[in-house]
mmCIF file of C-alpha atoms in Angstrom:
data_model
loop_
_atom_site.group_PDB
_atom_site.id
_atom_site.type_symbol
_atom_site.label_atom_id
_atom_site.label_comp_id
_atom_site.label_asym_id
_atom_site.label_seq_id
_atom_site.Cartn_x
_atom_site.Cartn_y
_atom_site.Cartn_z
ATOM 1 C CA MET A 18 -84.396 -52.321 -50.548
ATOM 2 C CA SER A 19 -80.670 -53.205 -49.949
ATOM 3 C CA ASP A 20 -79.092 -50.688 -51.672
ATOM 4 C CA LYS A 21 -80.721 -48.119 -49.764
ATOM 5 C CA THR A 22 -79.571 -49.387 -46.576
ATOM 6 C CA ASN A 23 -76.279 -49.477 -48.557
ATOM 7 C CA GLU A 24 -76.157 -46.265 -48.816
ATOM 8 C CA LYS A 25 -76.997 -44.906 -45.405
ATOM 9 C CA ASN A 26 -74.352 -47.211 -43.995
ATOM 10 C CA LYS A 27 -71.808 -45.643 -46.282
ATOM 11 C CA LEU A 28 -73.137 -42.380 -45.750
ATOM 12 C CA GLU A 29 -72.823 -43.032 -41.494
ATOM 13 C CA THR A 30 -69.640 -44.289 -42.729
ATOM 14 C CA LEU A 31 -68.196 -41.359 -43.469
ATOM 15 C CA GLU A 32 -69.797 -38.780 -41.533
ATOM 16 C CA LYS A 33 -68.453 -40.376 -38.652
ATOM 17 C CA ARG A 34 -64.929 -40.118 -40.432
ATOM 18 C CA VAL A 35 -65.161 -36.158 -41.387
ATOM 19 C CA GLN A 36 -65.688 -36.010 -37.305
ATOM 20 C CA GLU A 37 -62.757 -38.144 -36.440
ATOM 21 C CA LEU A 38 -60.832 -35.749 -39.081
ATOM 22 C CA GLU A 39 -61.926 -32.703 -37.171
ATOM 23 C CA LYS A 40 -61.318 -34.015 -33.632
ATOM 24 C CA GLU A 41 -57.418 -35.160 -34.421
ATOM 25 C CA ASN A 42 -57.901 -31.511 -36.941
ATOM 26 C CA ALA A 43 -58.250 -29.905 -33.002
ATOM 27 C CA GLY A 44 -55.758 -31.752 -31.391
ATOM 28 C CA LEU A 45 -53.205 -31.191 -33.972
ATOM 29 C CA LYS A 46 -53.738 -27.145 -33.876
ATOM 30 C CA ALA A 47 -53.617 -27.237 -29.857
ATOM 31 C CA THR A 48 -50.716 -28.587 -30.254
ATOM 32 C CA LEU A 49 -48.924 -26.057 -32.766
ATOM 33 C CA GLU A 50 -50.325 -23.552 -30.956
ATOM 34 C CA GLN A 51 -48.356 -24.436 -28.259
ATOM 35 C CA GLU A 52 -45.495 -25.838 -29.770
ATOM 36 C CA ALA A 53 -45.393 -22.259 -30.975
ATOM 37 C CA GLN A 54 -45.606 -20.502 -27.964
ATOM 38 C CA GLU A 55 -42.912 -22.536 -26.184
ATOM 39 C CA HIS A 56 -40.902 -21.439 -29.414
ATOM 40 C CA GLU A 57 -41.747 -17.750 -28.546
ATOM 41 C CA LYS A 58 -40.885 -18.566 -24.942
ATOM 42 C CA VAL A 59 -37.829 -19.681 -25.933
ATOM 43 C CA SER A 60 -36.123 -17.235 -28.118
ATOM 44 C CA MET A 61 -37.575 -14.146 -25.839
ATOM 45 C CA ASP A 62 -35.322 -16.409 -23.230
ATOM 46 C CA LEU A 63 -32.263 -16.415 -25.482
ATOM 47 C CA ALA A 64 -32.384 -12.616 -26.328
ATOM 48 C CA ILE A 65 -32.999 -11.919 -22.694
ATOM 49 C CA GLY A 66 -30.445 -13.757 -22.143
ATOM 50 C CA LEU A 67 -27.832 -12.499 -24.108
ATOM 51 C CA SER A 68 -28.206 -9.023 -24.181
ATOM 52 C CA GLU A 69 -27.496 -9.542 -19.970
ATOM 53 C CA ALA A 70 -24.778 -11.227 -21.435
ATOM 54 C CA PHE A 71 -23.321 -8.232 -23.740
ATOM 55 C CA VAL A 72 -23.711 -6.335 -20.767
ATOM 56 C CA VAL A 73 -21.255 -8.122 -18.337
ATOM 57 C CA LEU A 74 -18.962 -8.523 -21.616
ATOM 58 C CA GLN A 75 -19.377 -4.448 -22.453
ATOM 59 C CA LYS A 76 -18.381 -4.359 -18.454
ATOM 60 C CA ILE A 77 -15.267 -6.886 -19.046
ATOM 61 C CA SER A 78 -13.672 -4.617 -21.664
ATOM 62 C CA GLN A 79 -13.707 -2.123 -19.837
ATOM 63 C CA GLY A 80 -12.140 -3.480 -17.415
ATOM 64 C CA ASP A 81 -14.217 -3.924 -14.750
ATOM 65 C CA PHE A 82 -13.528 -7.637 -13.423
ATOM 66 C CA SER A 83 -16.241 -7.701 -11.046
ATOM 67 C CA VAL A 84 -19.176 -8.557 -13.383
ATOM 68 C CA ARG A 85 -20.266 -12.142 -13.325
ATOM 69 C CA ALA A 86 -22.236 -13.946 -15.806
ATOM 70 C CA SER A 87 -25.362 -15.558 -15.106
ATOM 71 C CA GLU A 88 -24.366 -19.965 -15.619
ATOM 72 C CA ASP A 89 -27.339 -21.008 -13.524
ATOM 73 C CA VAL A 90 -29.605 -20.804 -15.992
ATOM 74 C CA GLU A 91 -32.400 -22.831 -17.967
ATOM 75 C CA ASN A 92 -31.468 -22.871 -20.716
ATOM 76 C CA GLU A 93 -28.315 -25.358 -21.742
ATOM 77 C CA LEU A 94 -26.838 -22.411 -24.445
ATOM 78 C CA LEU A 95 -27.163 -19.670 -22.613
ATOM 79 C CA ALA A 96 -25.661 -21.682 -19.001
ATOM 80 C CA ARG A 97 -22.164 -22.358 -21.096
ATOM 81 C CA LEU A 98 -22.404 -19.348 -22.514
ATOM 82 C CA GLY A 99 -22.153 -17.538 -18.409
ATOM 83 C CA VAL A 100 -19.495 -20.319 -17.882
ATOM 84 C CA VAL A 101 -17.163 -19.265 -20.765
ATOM 85 C CA ILE A 102 -17.600 -15.963 -19.710
ATOM 86 C CA ASN A 103 -17.027 -16.389 -16.259
ATOM 87 C CA ARG A 104 -13.863 -18.411 -17.207
ATOM 88 C CA THR A 105 -11.765 -15.742 -19.235
ATOM 89 C CA ASN A 106 -13.320 -12.553 -16.859
ATOM 90 C CA ASP A 107 -10.830 -14.890 -14.222
ATOM 91 C CA ALA A 108 -8.543 -15.490 -16.616
ATOM 92 C CA LEU A 109 -7.979 -11.763 -17.752
ATOM 93 C CA SER A 110 -7.853 -10.118 -13.795
ATOM 94 C CA ALA A 111 -5.686 -12.861 -12.860
ATOM 95 C CA ALA A 112 -3.867 -12.059 -15.491
ATOM 96 C CA LYS A 113 -4.157 -8.510 -14.608
ATOM 97 C CA ALA A 114 -3.470 -8.773 -11.492
ATOM 98 C CA GLN A 115 -0.284 -10.309 -11.648
ATOM 99 C CA THR A 116 1.137 -7.497 -14.395
ATOM 100 C CA GLN A 117 0.115 -5.077 -11.728
ATOM 101 C CA ASN A 118 2.122 -7.225 -9.502
ATOM 102 C CA MET A 119 5.697 -7.171 -11.587
ATOM 103 C CA ILE A 120 5.224 -3.435 -12.237
ATOM 104 C CA LYS A 121 4.786 -2.550 -9.042
ATOM 105 C CA GLU A 122 8.318 -5.118 -8.156
ATOM 106 C CA LEU A 123 10.173 -3.828 -10.733
ATOM 107 C CA ALA A 124 9.302 -0.062 -10.077
ATOM 108 C CA THR A 125 10.575 -0.236 -6.137
ATOM 109 C CA PRO A 126 13.855 -1.805 -6.817
ATOM 110 C CA VAL A 127 15.806 -0.930 -3.021
ATOM 111 C CA ILE A 128 19.388 -2.184 -3.324
ATOM 112 C CA ARG A 129 21.822 -3.025 -0.424
ATOM 113 C CA VAL A 130 25.159 -1.399 -1.412
ATOM 114 C CA TRP A 131 26.920 -1.596 1.715
ATOM 115 C CA ASP A 132 26.432 -2.488 4.797
ATOM 116 C CA GLU A 133 23.647 -0.428 6.380
ATOM 117 C CA VAL A 134 23.658 1.559 2.741
ATOM 118 C CA LEU A 135 20.749 1.039 0.702
ATOM 119 C CA VAL A 136 20.143 2.722 -2.876
ATOM 120 C CA LEU A 137 16.823 2.902 -4.446
ATOM 121 C CA PRO A 138 17.184 4.590 -8.008
ATOM 122 C CA LEU A 139 13.858 5.723 -9.023
ATOM 123 C CA ILE A 140 13.507 5.380 -13.331
ATOM 124 C CA GLY A 141 10.005 7.323 -14.846
ATOM 125 C CA THR A 142 7.693 9.066 -14.441
ATOM 126 C CA LEU A 143 5.850 9.238 -10.631
ATOM 127 C CA ASP A 144 2.652 9.303 -9.859
ATOM 128 C CA SER A 145 1.270 9.945 -6.388
ATOM 129 C CA GLN A 146 -0.033 5.778 -6.040
ATOM 130 C CA ARG A 147 3.592 4.851 -6.835
ATOM 131 C CA ALA A 148 5.561 7.061 -4.542
ATOM 132 C CA GLN A 149 3.535 6.049 -1.771
ATOM 133 C CA HIS A 150 4.469 2.493 -2.993
ATOM 134 C CA VAL A 151 7.917 4.271 -2.726
ATOM 135 C CA MET A 152 7.966 4.957 0.797
ATOM 136 C CA GLU A 153 6.229 2.553 2.004
ATOM 137 C CA THR A 154 8.721 0.082 0.608
ATOM 138 C CA LEU A 155 11.478 1.835 1.718
ATOM 139 C CA LEU A 156 10.523 2.607 5.990
ATOM 140 C CA GLU A 157 10.215 -1.248 5.676
ATOM 141 C CA ARG A 158 13.036 -2.476 4.569
ATOM 142 C CA ILE A 159 14.998 0.855 6.964
ATOM 143 C CA THR A 160 13.385 -0.823 9.587
ATOM 144 C CA LYS A 161 13.951 -4.545 9.135
ATOM 145 C CA ASP A 162 17.459 -3.564 7.675
ATOM 146 C CA GLY A 163 18.667 -1.760 10.247
ATOM 147 C CA ALA A 164 20.054 1.048 7.700
ATOM 148 C CA ARG A 165 21.788 4.130 8.515
ATOM 149 C CA ILE A 166 22.002 5.832 5.375
ATOM 150 C CA VAL A 167 19.020 6.117 2.712
ATOM 151 C CA ILE A 168 20.156 7.055 -0.719
ATOM 152 C CA LEU A 169 16.869 7.794 -2.875
ATOM 153 C CA ASP A 170 18.738 8.495 -6.739
ATOM 154 C CA ILE A 171 16.233 10.359 -8.931
ATOM 155 C CA THR A 172 18.358 10.638 -12.258
ATOM 156 C CA GLY A 173 15.884 8.434 -14.070
ATOM 157 C CA VAL A 174 12.802 10.466 -12.449
ATOM 158 C CA PRO A 175 12.297 13.305 -16.292
ATOM 159 C CA TYR A 176 9.633 15.854 -13.927
ATOM 160 C CA VAL A 177 7.556 15.635 -11.113
ATOM 161 C CA ASP A 178 4.953 17.233 -10.009
ATOM 162 C CA SER A 179 3.629 18.812 -7.062
ATOM 163 C CA LEU A 180 2.278 15.813 -5.153
ATOM 164 C CA VAL A 181 5.066 14.327 -6.297
ATOM 165 C CA ALA A 182 7.467 16.647 -4.836
ATOM 166 C CA ALA A 183 5.170 17.060 -2.441
ATOM 167 C CA ASN A 184 5.647 12.934 -1.411
ATOM 168 C CA ILE A 185 9.807 12.633 -1.970
ATOM 169 C CA ALA A 186 9.877 15.019 1.069
ATOM 170 C CA GLN A 187 7.596 13.134 3.073
ATOM 171 C CA THR A 188 9.791 9.768 2.673
ATOM 172 C CA MET A 189 12.744 12.163 3.642
ATOM 173 C CA GLU A 190 10.911 13.005 6.734
ATOM 174 C CA ALA A 191 9.583 9.105 7.611
ATOM 175 C CA VAL A 192 13.004 8.095 6.274
ATOM 176 C CA LYS A 193 14.377 10.606 9.426
ATOM 177 C CA LEU A 194 11.932 9.260 11.713
ATOM 178 C CA VAL A 195 12.518 5.325 11.831
ATOM 179 C CA GLY A 196 15.953 6.451 12.672
ATOM 180 C CA ALA A 197 18.526 6.871 9.290
ATOM 181 C CA GLU A 198 19.337 8.972 7.419
ATOM 182 C CA GLY A 199 18.186 10.090 4.130
ATOM 183 C CA MET A 200 19.964 11.071 0.935
ATOM 184 C CA LEU A 201 19.098 12.684 -2.047
ATOM 185 C CA THR A 202 20.864 12.255 -5.169
ATOM 186 C CA GLY A 203 20.289 13.254 -9.510
ATOM 187 C CA ILE A 204 18.301 15.588 -9.304
ATOM 188 C CA ARG A 205 17.491 16.701 -12.739
ATOM 189 C CA ALA A 206 17.366 20.552 -13.332
ATOM 190 C CA GLN A 207 13.711 20.841 -14.789
ATOM 191 C CA VAL A 208 13.445 19.007 -11.047
ATOM 192 C CA ALA A 209 15.041 20.868 -9.608
ATOM 193 C CA GLN A 210 13.348 23.817 -10.809
ATOM 194 C CA THR A 211 9.604 22.597 -10.040
ATOM 195 C CA LEU A 212 10.769 21.754 -6.167
ATOM 196 C CA VAL A 213 11.740 25.088 -5.318
ATOM 197 C CA LYS A 214 9.325 27.053 -7.633
ATOM 198 C CA MET A 215 6.035 25.227 -6.075
ATOM 199 C CA GLY A 216 8.447 26.016 -2.345
ATOM 200 C CA VAL A 217 8.563 22.724 -1.405
ATOM 201 C CA LYS A 218 10.760 21.801 1.627
ATOM 202 C CA ILE A 219 13.294 19.257 1.954
ATOM 203 C CA THR A 220 14.768 19.999 5.180
ATOM 204 C CA GLY A 221 18.450 18.089 6.978
ATOM 205 C CA VAL A 222 18.571 15.992 3.532
ATOM 206 C CA GLU A 223 21.943 16.138 1.974
ATOM 207 C CA THR A 224 21.405 16.723 -1.648
ATOM 208 C CA LYS A 225 24.466 14.994 -4.338
ATOM 209 C CA SER A 226 24.478 15.626 -7.561
ATOM 210 C CA ASN A 227 24.697 12.248 -8.731
ATOM 211 C CA LEU A 228 24.431 8.800 -6.988
ATOM 212 C CA ALA A 229 28.018 8.357 -6.871
ATOM 213 C CA GLU A 230 28.762 11.519 -4.677
ATOM 214 C CA GLY A 231 26.441 10.105 -2.960
ATOM 215 C CA LEU A 232 27.580 7.128 -1.297
ATOM 216 C CA LYS A 233 31.720 8.410 -1.095
ATOM 217 C CA GLU A 234 29.736 10.799 1.444
ATOM 218 C CA ALA A 235 27.629 7.466 2.616
ATOM 219 C CA PHE A 236 31.456 5.617 3.104
ATOM 220 C CA ARG A 237 32.379 9.171 4.519
ATOM 221 C CA ARG A 238 29.611 9.419 7.151
ATOM 222 C CA LEU A 239 30.284 5.551 7.759
ATOM 223 C CA GLY A 240 34.478 6.159 8.073
ATOM 224 C CA VAL A 241 34.484 3.900 5.344
ATOM 225 C CA LYS A 242 37.488 4.212 3.210
ATOM 226 C CA ALA A 243 37.965 3.492 -0.450
ATOM 227 C CA ILE A 244 41.227 3.143 -1.634
ATOM 228 C CA GLN A 245 42.417 3.076 -5.108
ATOM 229 C CA GLU A 246 45.478 0.219 -5.136
ATOM 230 C CA LYS A 247 46.428 0.748 -8.874
ATOM 231 C CA GLN A 248 45.277 3.346 -11.756
ATOM 232 C CA PRO A 249 43.837 1.460 -13.773
ATOM 233 C CA GLY A 250 45.546 0.087 -17.328
ATOM 234 C CA ASP A 251 48.566 -0.419 -15.065
ATOM 235 C CA MET B 5 -1.575 1.695 31.025
ATOM 236 C CA ALA B 6 0.500 -0.747 32.985
ATOM 237 C CA GLU B 7 3.013 0.516 35.693
ATOM 238 C CA LEU B 8 6.270 2.894 33.536
ATOM 239 C CA SER B 9 9.703 2.003 34.429
ATOM 240 C CA PHE B 10 12.303 4.155 33.726
ATOM 241 C CA LEU B 11 15.596 2.245 33.468
ATOM 242 C CA THR B 12 18.838 3.570 33.925
ATOM 243 C CA PHE B 13 22.055 2.884 31.969
ATOM 244 C CA ARG B 14 24.909 4.802 31.905
ATOM 245 C CA GLY B 15 23.474 8.321 32.534
ATOM 246 C CA ASN B 16 21.120 7.785 30.849
ATOM 247 C CA ILE B 17 16.808 6.631 31.239
ATOM 248 C CA ILE B 18 15.579 4.917 29.051
ATOM 249 C CA VAL B 19 11.706 3.730 28.441
ATOM 250 C CA ALA B 20 9.866 1.716 26.754
ATOM 251 C CA LEU B 21 6.200 2.224 25.967
ATOM 252 C CA HIS B 22 3.357 -0.218 24.819
ATOM 253 C CA GLY B 23 -0.253 -1.112 24.549
ATOM 254 C CA GLU B 24 -2.247 1.385 23.780
ATOM 255 C CA MET B 25 -2.176 4.578 25.973
ATOM 256 C CA THR B 26 -4.789 7.708 27.052
ATOM 257 C CA ASP B 27 -4.158 11.248 26.820
ATOM 258 C CA SER B 28 -4.195 11.235 31.274
ATOM 259 C CA SER B 29 -1.807 8.134 30.894
ATOM 260 C CA VAL B 30 0.612 10.011 27.758
ATOM 261 C CA ARG B 31 0.304 13.207 30.215
ATOM 262 C CA ASN B 32 1.315 11.154 33.058
ATOM 263 C CA PHE B 33 4.512 9.505 31.738
ATOM 264 C CA GLN B 34 5.720 13.226 30.527
ATOM 265 C CA SER B 35 5.614 14.480 34.302
ATOM 266 C CA HIS B 36 6.848 11.769 35.691
ATOM 267 C CA LEU B 37 9.526 10.774 33.218
ATOM 268 C CA LEU B 38 10.851 14.504 33.015
ATOM 269 C CA GLU B 39 10.325 14.659 37.464
ATOM 270 C CA GLU B 40 12.832 11.498 37.022
ATOM 271 C CA ILE B 41 15.203 13.165 34.071
ATOM 272 C CA GLU B 42 15.932 16.498 36.911
ATOM 273 C CA ARG B 43 16.507 13.710 39.539
ATOM 274 C CA ILE B 44 18.947 11.565 38.281
ATOM 275 C CA HIS B 45 20.605 14.317 35.601
ATOM 276 C CA ALA B 46 20.302 11.869 32.798
ATOM 277 C CA ARG B 47 22.797 12.687 30.165
ATOM 278 C CA GLY B 48 20.274 11.319 27.679
ATOM 279 C CA LEU B 49 16.924 10.408 27.600
ATOM 280 C CA ILE B 50 15.813 6.873 25.009
ATOM 281 C CA ILE B 51 11.895 6.164 24.408
ATOM 282 C CA ASP B 52 11.506 2.719 23.094
ATOM 283 C CA ILE B 53 8.004 3.101 21.149
ATOM 284 C CA SER B 54 8.609 0.045 19.059
ATOM 285 C CA ALA B 55 5.931 -1.961 20.757
ATOM 286 C CA LEU B 56 3.636 0.681 20.777
ATOM 287 C CA GLU B 57 0.130 -0.104 18.490
ATOM 288 C CA PHE B 58 -0.032 3.309 17.005
ATOM 289 C CA VAL B 59 1.004 6.949 17.885
ATOM 290 C CA ASP B 60 -1.957 9.531 17.129
ATOM 291 C CA SER B 61 -1.037 13.358 16.976
ATOM 292 C CA TYR B 62 -1.428 13.611 20.326
ATOM 293 C CA MET B 63 1.102 11.285 21.630
ATOM 294 C CA ALA B 64 3.342 12.660 18.234
ATOM 295 C CA ARG B 65 2.371 16.079 19.935
ATOM 296 C CA VAL B 66 3.544 15.252 23.909
ATOM 297 C CA PHE B 67 7.003 13.239 22.187
ATOM 298 C CA VAL B 68 8.396 16.677 20.147
ATOM 299 C CA GLU B 69 7.264 19.044 23.345
ATOM 300 C CA THR B 70 8.708 16.178 25.734
ATOM 301 C CA ALA B 71 12.034 16.335 23.899
ATOM 302 C CA LYS B 72 11.855 20.204 23.716
ATOM 303 C CA MET B 73 11.332 20.371 27.917
ATOM 304 C CA ALA B 74 14.477 17.525 28.125
ATOM 305 C CA GLN B 75 16.185 19.831 26.063
ATOM 306 C CA LEU B 76 16.185 22.738 28.778
ATOM 307 C CA MET B 77 17.673 20.404 31.008
ATOM 308 C CA ASP B 78 19.872 19.342 29.506
ATOM 309 C CA THR B 79 19.222 15.584 28.207
ATOM 310 C CA ARG B 80 19.446 14.591 24.534
ATOM 311 C CA THR B 81 15.646 12.185 23.546
ATOM 312 C CA VAL B 82 16.082 9.543 20.921
ATOM 313 C CA LEU B 83 13.350 7.895 19.325
ATOM 314 C CA VAL B 84 13.533 4.858 18.764
ATOM 315 C CA GLY B 85 11.113 1.560 17.392
ATOM 316 C CA MET B 86 8.614 4.670 14.879
ATOM 317 C CA LYS B 87 6.968 1.803 13.217
ATOM 318 C CA PRO B 88 6.535 2.778 9.517
ATOM 319 C CA GLU B 89 3.119 2.491 9.186
ATOM 320 C CA ILE B 90 3.204 5.032 11.993
ATOM 321 C CA ALA B 91 5.951 7.694 10.616
ATOM 322 C CA ILE B 92 3.855 7.481 7.028
ATOM 323 C CA THR B 93 0.744 8.410 9.415
ATOM 324 C CA LEU B 94 2.299 11.298 11.549
ATOM 325 C CA ILE B 95 4.465 12.623 8.285
ATOM 326 C CA GLN B 96 0.872 12.809 6.425
ATOM 327 C CA MET B 97 -0.399 14.739 9.056
ATOM 328 C CA GLY B 98 2.188 16.908 9.092
ATOM 329 C CA LEU B 99 3.746 16.867 12.097
ATOM 330 C CA SER B 100 7.569 18.518 12.660
ATOM 331 C CA PHE B 101 10.054 16.591 14.476
ATOM 332 C CA GLU B 102 12.646 18.965 14.767
ATOM 333 C CA GLY B 103 14.902 19.063 17.420
ATOM 334 C CA VAL B 104 14.181 15.062 18.406
ATOM 335 C CA PHE B 105 16.610 12.071 17.006
ATOM 336 C CA SER B 106 15.291 8.877 14.789
ATOM 337 C CA ALA B 107 16.608 5.678 16.086
ATOM 338 C CA VAL B 108 15.842 2.064 14.657
ATOM 339 C CA ASN B 109 16.719 0.574 17.752
ATOM 340 C CA LEU B 110 18.066 0.636 20.802
ATOM 341 C CA ASP B 111 22.095 0.188 20.019
ATOM 342 C CA ARG B 112 21.541 3.334 17.290
ATOM 343 C CA GLY B 113 19.979 5.304 19.762
ATOM 344 C CA LEU B 114 22.524 4.695 22.244
ATOM 345 C CA GLU B 115 25.285 5.001 19.320
ATOM 346 C CA ILE B 116 23.360 8.568 19.023
ATOM 347 C CA LEU B 117 23.504 9.754 22.851
ATOM 348 C CA GLU B 118 27.823 9.276 22.819
ATOM 349 C CA LYS B 119 28.005 11.166 19.312
ATOM 350 C CA GLU B 120 26.178 14.563 20.518
ATOM 351 C CA ARG B 121 28.101 13.887 24.338
ATOM 352 C CA ALA B 122 31.318 13.366 21.782
ATOM 353 C CA ARG B 123 29.510 16.534 20.407
ATOM 354 C CA LYS B 124 30.038 18.234 23.112
ATOM 355 C CA ARG B 125 32.725 18.157 24.925
ATOM 356 C CA GLY B 126 34.461 18.701 21.365
ATOM 357 C CA ARG B 127 33.060 22.147 21.490
ATOM 358 C CA ARG B 128 34.134 22.858 24.993
#
């Protein structure tokens, strides 16, 4: 009799144990599923975030500094990536702006060679943007300094296109309008050909072969005399 | 536009324009100026536009026209103090300023008139 009850009791405990295990198993399965889902979501977020970051980087590499990577995302890694990209972007665009400014300044050196005489030596190729900048800078200086004579020396300009030729003619006209006399020196053979072939009229502007001749003419107009007191070597 | 005042200096008329001008005030300016030239037999005319906000193509044409009219009355015209941005715009519009002298400031303007007068005397 006692053996039978014992057996029954054992069976009951075992059944209970099985039930408990089953419950535990179900719980574990649920957590696993949940974790798998979360994992999937994170990797999805990462993939989307990374592809967005790539698009931004690609635009930056093409010189478009107006794009921003998103820094305000849930994923910490992506947020950090965004911050780094944006910082790099800022640094690059600042450097580019600085270089452009420097080129602009170097490209238009207006020099006062005598009282009321300005010289602007142009070197290298001229595009219409630079020609426009030259015109603005020169006119500003004329009004500021009250210059009488302006010599535009284009010895260093090997060739011009039609737009630039027109721009030079316009600059000379504008110089006259603000109240100074313009002079053009150092026109190269190639440039002279272009100007005439394209019918660009540069009216009322004295042209001299080189800067020295231009300066002499400026002195003549101002009534300034340069006297050579000694022969070189004496 | 405010009342125009014509100053006379050594036989020259000096007039300064400022603010904004409408087409009608520009026309008004032209006729009054020419009457004044006739009245005092001005030898030179200086129009100071350094305080003008802008110069449109109509105004520019009137200036050139006035200079030609004054020339017929034996009066030389100098445009004084044109701002660079205005000069650039007018040139890019393709306007011609033939027959008009320009000067950076009033001093230079008077200087040009003196020189022109000397040149004329020399020719005579």
